[in-house]
Short mmCIF file of C-alpha atoms in Angstrom, two decimals:
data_model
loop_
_atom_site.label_atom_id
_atom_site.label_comp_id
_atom_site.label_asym_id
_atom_site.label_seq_id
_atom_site.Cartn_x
_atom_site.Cartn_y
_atom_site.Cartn_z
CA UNK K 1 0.00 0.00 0.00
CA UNK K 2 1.30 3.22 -0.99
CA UNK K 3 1.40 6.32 1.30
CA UNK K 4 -0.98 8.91 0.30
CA UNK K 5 0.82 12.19 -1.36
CA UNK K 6 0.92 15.50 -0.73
CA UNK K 7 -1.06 17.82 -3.16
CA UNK K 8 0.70 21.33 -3.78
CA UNK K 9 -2.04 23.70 -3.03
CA UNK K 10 0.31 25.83 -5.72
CA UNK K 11 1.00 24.25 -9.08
CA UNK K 12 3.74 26.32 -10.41
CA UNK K 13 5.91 25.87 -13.83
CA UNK K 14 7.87 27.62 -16.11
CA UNK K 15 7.64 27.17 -20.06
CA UNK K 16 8.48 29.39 -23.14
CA UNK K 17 10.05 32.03 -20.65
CA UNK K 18 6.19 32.38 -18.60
CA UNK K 19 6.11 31.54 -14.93
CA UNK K 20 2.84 30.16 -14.46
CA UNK K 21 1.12 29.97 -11.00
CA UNK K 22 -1.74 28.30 -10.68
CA UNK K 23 -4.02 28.07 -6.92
CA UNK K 24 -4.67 24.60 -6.63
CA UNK K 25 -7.54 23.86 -3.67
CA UNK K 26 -10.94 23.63 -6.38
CA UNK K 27 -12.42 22.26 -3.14
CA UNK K 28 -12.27 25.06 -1.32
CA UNK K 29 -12.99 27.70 -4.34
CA UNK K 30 -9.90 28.30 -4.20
CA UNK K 31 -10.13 30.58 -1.15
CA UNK K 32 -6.57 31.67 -0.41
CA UNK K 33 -4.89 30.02 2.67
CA UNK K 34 -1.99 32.14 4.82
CA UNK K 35 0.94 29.61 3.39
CA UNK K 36 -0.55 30.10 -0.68
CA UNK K 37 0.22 33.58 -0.01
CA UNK K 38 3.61 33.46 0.88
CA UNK K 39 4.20 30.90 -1.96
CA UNK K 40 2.79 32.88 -4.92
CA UNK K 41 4.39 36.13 -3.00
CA UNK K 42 7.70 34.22 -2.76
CA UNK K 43 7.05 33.25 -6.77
CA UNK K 44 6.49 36.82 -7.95
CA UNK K 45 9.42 38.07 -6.13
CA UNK K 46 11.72 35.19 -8.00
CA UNK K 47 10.25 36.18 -11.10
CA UNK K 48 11.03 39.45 -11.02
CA UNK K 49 15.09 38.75 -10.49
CA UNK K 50 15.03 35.61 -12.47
CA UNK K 51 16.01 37.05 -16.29
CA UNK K 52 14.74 33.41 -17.85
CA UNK K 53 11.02 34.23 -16.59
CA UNK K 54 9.79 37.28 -18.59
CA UNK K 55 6.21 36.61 -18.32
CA UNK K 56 3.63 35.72 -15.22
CA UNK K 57 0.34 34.08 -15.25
CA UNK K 58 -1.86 33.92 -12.38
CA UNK K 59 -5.09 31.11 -12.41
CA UNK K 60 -6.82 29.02 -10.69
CA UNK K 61 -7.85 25.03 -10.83
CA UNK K 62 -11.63 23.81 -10.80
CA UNK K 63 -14.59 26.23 -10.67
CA UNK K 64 -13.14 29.28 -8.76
CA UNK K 65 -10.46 31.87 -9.22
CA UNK K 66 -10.08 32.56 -5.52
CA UNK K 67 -13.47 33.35 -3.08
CA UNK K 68 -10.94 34.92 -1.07
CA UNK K 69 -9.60 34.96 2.20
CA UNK K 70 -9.06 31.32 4.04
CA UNK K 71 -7.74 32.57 7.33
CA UNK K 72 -8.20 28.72 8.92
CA UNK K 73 -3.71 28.25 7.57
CA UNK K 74 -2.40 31.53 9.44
CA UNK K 75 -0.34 31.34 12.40
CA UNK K 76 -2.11 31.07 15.91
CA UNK K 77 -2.87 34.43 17.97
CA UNK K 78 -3.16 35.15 21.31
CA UNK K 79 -5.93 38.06 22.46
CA UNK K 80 -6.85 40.41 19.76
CA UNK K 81 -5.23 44.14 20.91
CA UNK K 82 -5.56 47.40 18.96
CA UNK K 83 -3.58 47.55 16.00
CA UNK K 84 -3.36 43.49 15.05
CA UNK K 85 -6.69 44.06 12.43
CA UNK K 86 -4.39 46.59 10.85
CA UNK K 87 -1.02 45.07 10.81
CA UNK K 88 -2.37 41.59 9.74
CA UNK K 89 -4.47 43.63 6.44
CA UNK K 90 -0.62 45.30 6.08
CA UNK K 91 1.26 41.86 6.29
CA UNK K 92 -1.16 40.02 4.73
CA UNK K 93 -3.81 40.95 1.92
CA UNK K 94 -1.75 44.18 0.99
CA UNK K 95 1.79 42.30 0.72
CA UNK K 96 -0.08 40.23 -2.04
CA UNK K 97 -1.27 42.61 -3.90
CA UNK K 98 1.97 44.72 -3.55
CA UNK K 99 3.69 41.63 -4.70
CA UNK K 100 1.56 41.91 -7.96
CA UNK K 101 1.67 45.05 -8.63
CA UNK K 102 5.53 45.94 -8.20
CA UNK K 103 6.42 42.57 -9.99
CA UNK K 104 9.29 43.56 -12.49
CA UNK K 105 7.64 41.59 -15.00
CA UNK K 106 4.09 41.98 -16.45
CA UNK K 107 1.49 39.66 -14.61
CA UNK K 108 -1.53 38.29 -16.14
CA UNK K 109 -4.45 36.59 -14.50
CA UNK K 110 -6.26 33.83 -16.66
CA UNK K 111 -9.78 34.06 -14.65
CA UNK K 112 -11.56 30.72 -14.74
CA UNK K 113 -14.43 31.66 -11.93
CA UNK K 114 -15.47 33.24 -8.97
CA UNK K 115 -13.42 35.60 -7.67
CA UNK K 116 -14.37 37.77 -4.49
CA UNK K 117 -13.02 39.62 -2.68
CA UNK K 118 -9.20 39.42 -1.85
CA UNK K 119 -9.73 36.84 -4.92
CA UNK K 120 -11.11 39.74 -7.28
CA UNK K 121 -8.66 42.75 -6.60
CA UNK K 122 -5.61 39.69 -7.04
CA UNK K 123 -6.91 39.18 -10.36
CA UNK K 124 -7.22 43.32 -11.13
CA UNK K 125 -4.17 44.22 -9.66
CA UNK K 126 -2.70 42.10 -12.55
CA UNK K 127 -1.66 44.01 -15.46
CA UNK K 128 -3.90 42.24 -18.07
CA UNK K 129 -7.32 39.89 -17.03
CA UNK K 130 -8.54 37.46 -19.27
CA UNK K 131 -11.78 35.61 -17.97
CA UNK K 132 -13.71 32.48 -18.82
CA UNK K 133 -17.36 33.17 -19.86
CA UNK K 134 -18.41 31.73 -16.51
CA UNK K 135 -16.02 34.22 -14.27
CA UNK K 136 -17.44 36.32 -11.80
CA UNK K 137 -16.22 39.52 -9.58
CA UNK K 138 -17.57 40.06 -6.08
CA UNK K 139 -17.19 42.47 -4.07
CA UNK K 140 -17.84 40.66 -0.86
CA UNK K 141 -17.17 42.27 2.04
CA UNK K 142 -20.18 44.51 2.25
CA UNK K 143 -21.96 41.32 2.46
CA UNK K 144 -19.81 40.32 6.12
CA UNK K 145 -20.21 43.85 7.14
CA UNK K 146 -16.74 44.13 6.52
CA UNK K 147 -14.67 47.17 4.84
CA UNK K 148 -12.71 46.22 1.51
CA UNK K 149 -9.33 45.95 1.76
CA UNK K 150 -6.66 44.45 0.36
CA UNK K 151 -5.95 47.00 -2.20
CA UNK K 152 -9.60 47.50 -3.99
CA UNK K 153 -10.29 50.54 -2.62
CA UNK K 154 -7.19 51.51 -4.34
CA UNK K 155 -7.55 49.86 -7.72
CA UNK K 156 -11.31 49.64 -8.35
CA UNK K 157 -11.58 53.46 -8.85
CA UNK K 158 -8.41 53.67 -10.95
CA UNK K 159 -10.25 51.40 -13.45
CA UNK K 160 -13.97 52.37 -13.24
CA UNK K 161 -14.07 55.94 -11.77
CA UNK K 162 -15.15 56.28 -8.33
CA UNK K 163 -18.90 56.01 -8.65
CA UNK K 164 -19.20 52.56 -10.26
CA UNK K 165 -16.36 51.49 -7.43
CA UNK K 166 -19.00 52.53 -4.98
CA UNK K 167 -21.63 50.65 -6.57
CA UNK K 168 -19.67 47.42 -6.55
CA UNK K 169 -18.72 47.94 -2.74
CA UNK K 170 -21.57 49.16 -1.60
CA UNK K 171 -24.28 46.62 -2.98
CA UNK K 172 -21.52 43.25 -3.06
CA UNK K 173 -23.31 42.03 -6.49
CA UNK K 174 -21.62 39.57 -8.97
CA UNK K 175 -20.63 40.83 -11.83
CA UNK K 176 -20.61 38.78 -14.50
CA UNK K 177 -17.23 38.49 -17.25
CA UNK K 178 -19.51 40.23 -19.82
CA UNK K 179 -20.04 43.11 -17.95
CA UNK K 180 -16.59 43.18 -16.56
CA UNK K 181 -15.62 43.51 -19.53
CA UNK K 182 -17.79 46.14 -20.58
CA UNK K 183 -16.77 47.98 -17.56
CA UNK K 184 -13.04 47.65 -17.94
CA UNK K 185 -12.23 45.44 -15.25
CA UNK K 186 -11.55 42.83 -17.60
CA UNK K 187 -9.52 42.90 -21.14
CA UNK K 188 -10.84 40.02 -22.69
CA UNK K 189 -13.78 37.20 -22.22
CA UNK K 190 -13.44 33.85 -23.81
CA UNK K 191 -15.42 30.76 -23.58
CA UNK K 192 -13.79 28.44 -20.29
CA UNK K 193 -12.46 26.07 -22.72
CA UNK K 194 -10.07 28.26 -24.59
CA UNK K 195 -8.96 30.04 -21.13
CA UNK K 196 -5.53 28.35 -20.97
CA UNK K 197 -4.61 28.83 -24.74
CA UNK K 198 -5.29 32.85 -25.06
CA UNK K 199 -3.53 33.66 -21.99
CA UNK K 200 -0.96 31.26 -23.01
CA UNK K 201 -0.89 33.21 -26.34
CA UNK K 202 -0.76 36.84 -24.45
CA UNK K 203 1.65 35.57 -22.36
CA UNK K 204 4.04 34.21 -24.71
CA UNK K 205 3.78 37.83 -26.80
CA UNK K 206 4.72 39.50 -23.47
CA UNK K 207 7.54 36.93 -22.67
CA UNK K 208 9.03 37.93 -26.60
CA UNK K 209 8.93 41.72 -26.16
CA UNK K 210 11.79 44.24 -24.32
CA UNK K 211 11.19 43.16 -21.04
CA UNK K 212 12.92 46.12 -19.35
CA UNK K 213 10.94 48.38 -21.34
CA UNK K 214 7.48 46.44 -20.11
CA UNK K 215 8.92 46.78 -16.93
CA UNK K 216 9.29 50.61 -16.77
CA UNK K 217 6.29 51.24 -18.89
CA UNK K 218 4.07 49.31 -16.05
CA UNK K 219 5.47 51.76 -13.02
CA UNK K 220 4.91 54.51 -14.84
CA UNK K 221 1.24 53.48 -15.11
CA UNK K 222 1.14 52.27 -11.79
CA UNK K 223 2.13 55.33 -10.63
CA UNK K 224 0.23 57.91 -13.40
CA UNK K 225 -2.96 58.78 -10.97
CA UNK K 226 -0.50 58.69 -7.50
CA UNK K 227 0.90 61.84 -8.58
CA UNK K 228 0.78 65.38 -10.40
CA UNK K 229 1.56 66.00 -14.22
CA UNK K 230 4.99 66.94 -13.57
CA UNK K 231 6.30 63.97 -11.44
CA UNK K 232 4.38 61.77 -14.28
CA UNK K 233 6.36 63.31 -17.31
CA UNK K 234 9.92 63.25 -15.40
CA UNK K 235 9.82 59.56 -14.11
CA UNK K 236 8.46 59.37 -18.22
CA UNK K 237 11.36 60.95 -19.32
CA UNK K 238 13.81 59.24 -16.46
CA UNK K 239 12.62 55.44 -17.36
CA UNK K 240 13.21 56.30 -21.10
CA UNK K 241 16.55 57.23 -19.64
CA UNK K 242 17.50 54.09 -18.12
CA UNK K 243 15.78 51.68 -21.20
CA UNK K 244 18.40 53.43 -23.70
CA UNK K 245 20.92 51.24 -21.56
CA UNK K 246 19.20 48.40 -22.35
CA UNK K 247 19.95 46.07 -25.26
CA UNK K 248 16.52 45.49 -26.30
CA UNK K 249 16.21 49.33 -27.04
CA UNK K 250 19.19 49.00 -29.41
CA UNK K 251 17.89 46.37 -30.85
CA UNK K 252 14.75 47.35 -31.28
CA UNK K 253 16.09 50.98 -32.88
CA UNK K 254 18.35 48.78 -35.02
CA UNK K 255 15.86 46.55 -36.55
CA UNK K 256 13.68 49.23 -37.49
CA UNK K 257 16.53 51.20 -39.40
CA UNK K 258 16.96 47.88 -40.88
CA UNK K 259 13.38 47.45 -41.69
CA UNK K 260 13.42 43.46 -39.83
CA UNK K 261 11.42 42.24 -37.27
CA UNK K 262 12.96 42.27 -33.61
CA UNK K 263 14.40 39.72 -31.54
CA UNK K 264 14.48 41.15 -28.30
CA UNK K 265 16.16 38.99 -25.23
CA UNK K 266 14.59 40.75 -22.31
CA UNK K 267 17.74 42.19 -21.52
#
């Protein structure tokens, strides 16, 4: 009789230069457990200093993205004092989605279903979301009397103006990948079956183009609506600066002079 084996509750792999990391508890929804965050934290920072991995993609097994938070894996506490609600949101939920959004290399998430809450704003802090037909994105914590956090204060408005971010927190409703879409939350809807193969395909165009320059083109987006016009035009004119240095810049100012496709190296 064999001893029973261990399932990863992250499947995680690297092919054609994309680092794909993949939640792995479909019986639980996916719901996000203290250890899978340190994992796919641990995985983003690796694949920002790792210059083989120049693309990420972020999904889910079974019938859920993520339904969120599964705080049953975190380390045992004590008494609850003033200030552990905040530093646990700080070490927790917002490391995550930190982890996503300063990754060096452009993130994608490949939605297959539900996601809610800490579930949802992982998928939108990701640079590009493609979702299965089926997807959903809930806005849950209204429905525990709780405040959103992890980050979707932060990005909801960013992508749908603050008055549709309201609506979403306020009421908790599911909105479905059609109307994500329609609202911007989402770049692109495909039927469940052909999930896998477009991001694969998106992913695989990232992982081909000037990585630095992806790089330095997502900060300054990141950081477009954190500051005034001035501060965005000289970090424009600063990361221009530092991609000159880069090979792919050369090479991609060479092969147009040369009228030939590029082969950029991510270097």
């Amino acid at each position: 009789m064999t001893a029973p084996t261990h399932r990863p509750d992250i499947l995680h792999r690297t092919e054609n230069a994309v680092s794909w990391i993949t939640l792995n508890r479909p019986e639980a929804m996916n719901a996000v457990t203290w250890d899978q965050r340190e994992r796919v934290i641990a995985l983003l920072a690796e694949a920002s200093a790792d210059p083989a991995v120049r693309a990420v993609v972020v999904t889910a097994t079974g019938k859920g993205f993520c339904a969120g938070a599964d705080l049953r894996g975190a380390p045992a506490t004590g008494e609850r004092v003033a200030g552990d609600v905040a530093r646990m949101i700080r070490l927790g939920a917002q490391r995550l989605i930190t982890a996503v959004l300063d990754c060096e290399k452009p993130v994608l998430a490949a939605v297959n279903g539900t996601a809610a809450g800490i579930g949802a704003h992982l998928a939108l802090a990701c640079d590009l979301v493609i979702a299965a037909e089926p997807a959903r994105f809930i806005e849950v914590f209204v429905r525990r009397g709780l405040v959103p956090d992890g980050g979707g204060a932060y990005l909801l408005p960013r992508l749908i103006g603050p008055q549709k971010a309201k609506e979403l927190m306020f009421f908790g409703d599911a909105v479905p990948a059609a109307e994500a879409e329609r609202l911007g939350l989402v770049n692109k809807v495909v039927p469940a079956e052909e999930l896998e193969a477009a991001a694969r395909d998106w992913a695989e165009r990232l992982a081909q183009g000037p990585t630095r320059a992806l790089a330095l083109a997502k900060q300054l987006v990141n950081a477009s609506l954190d500051g005034d016009r001035s501060a965005a035009l000289a970090a424009e004119a600063t990361a221009q600066e530092i991609n000159m240095t880069t090979a792919d810049a050369n090479e991609g100012v060479a092969s147009f002079v040369e009228r030939r496709t590029p082969k950029y190296l991510g270097r």
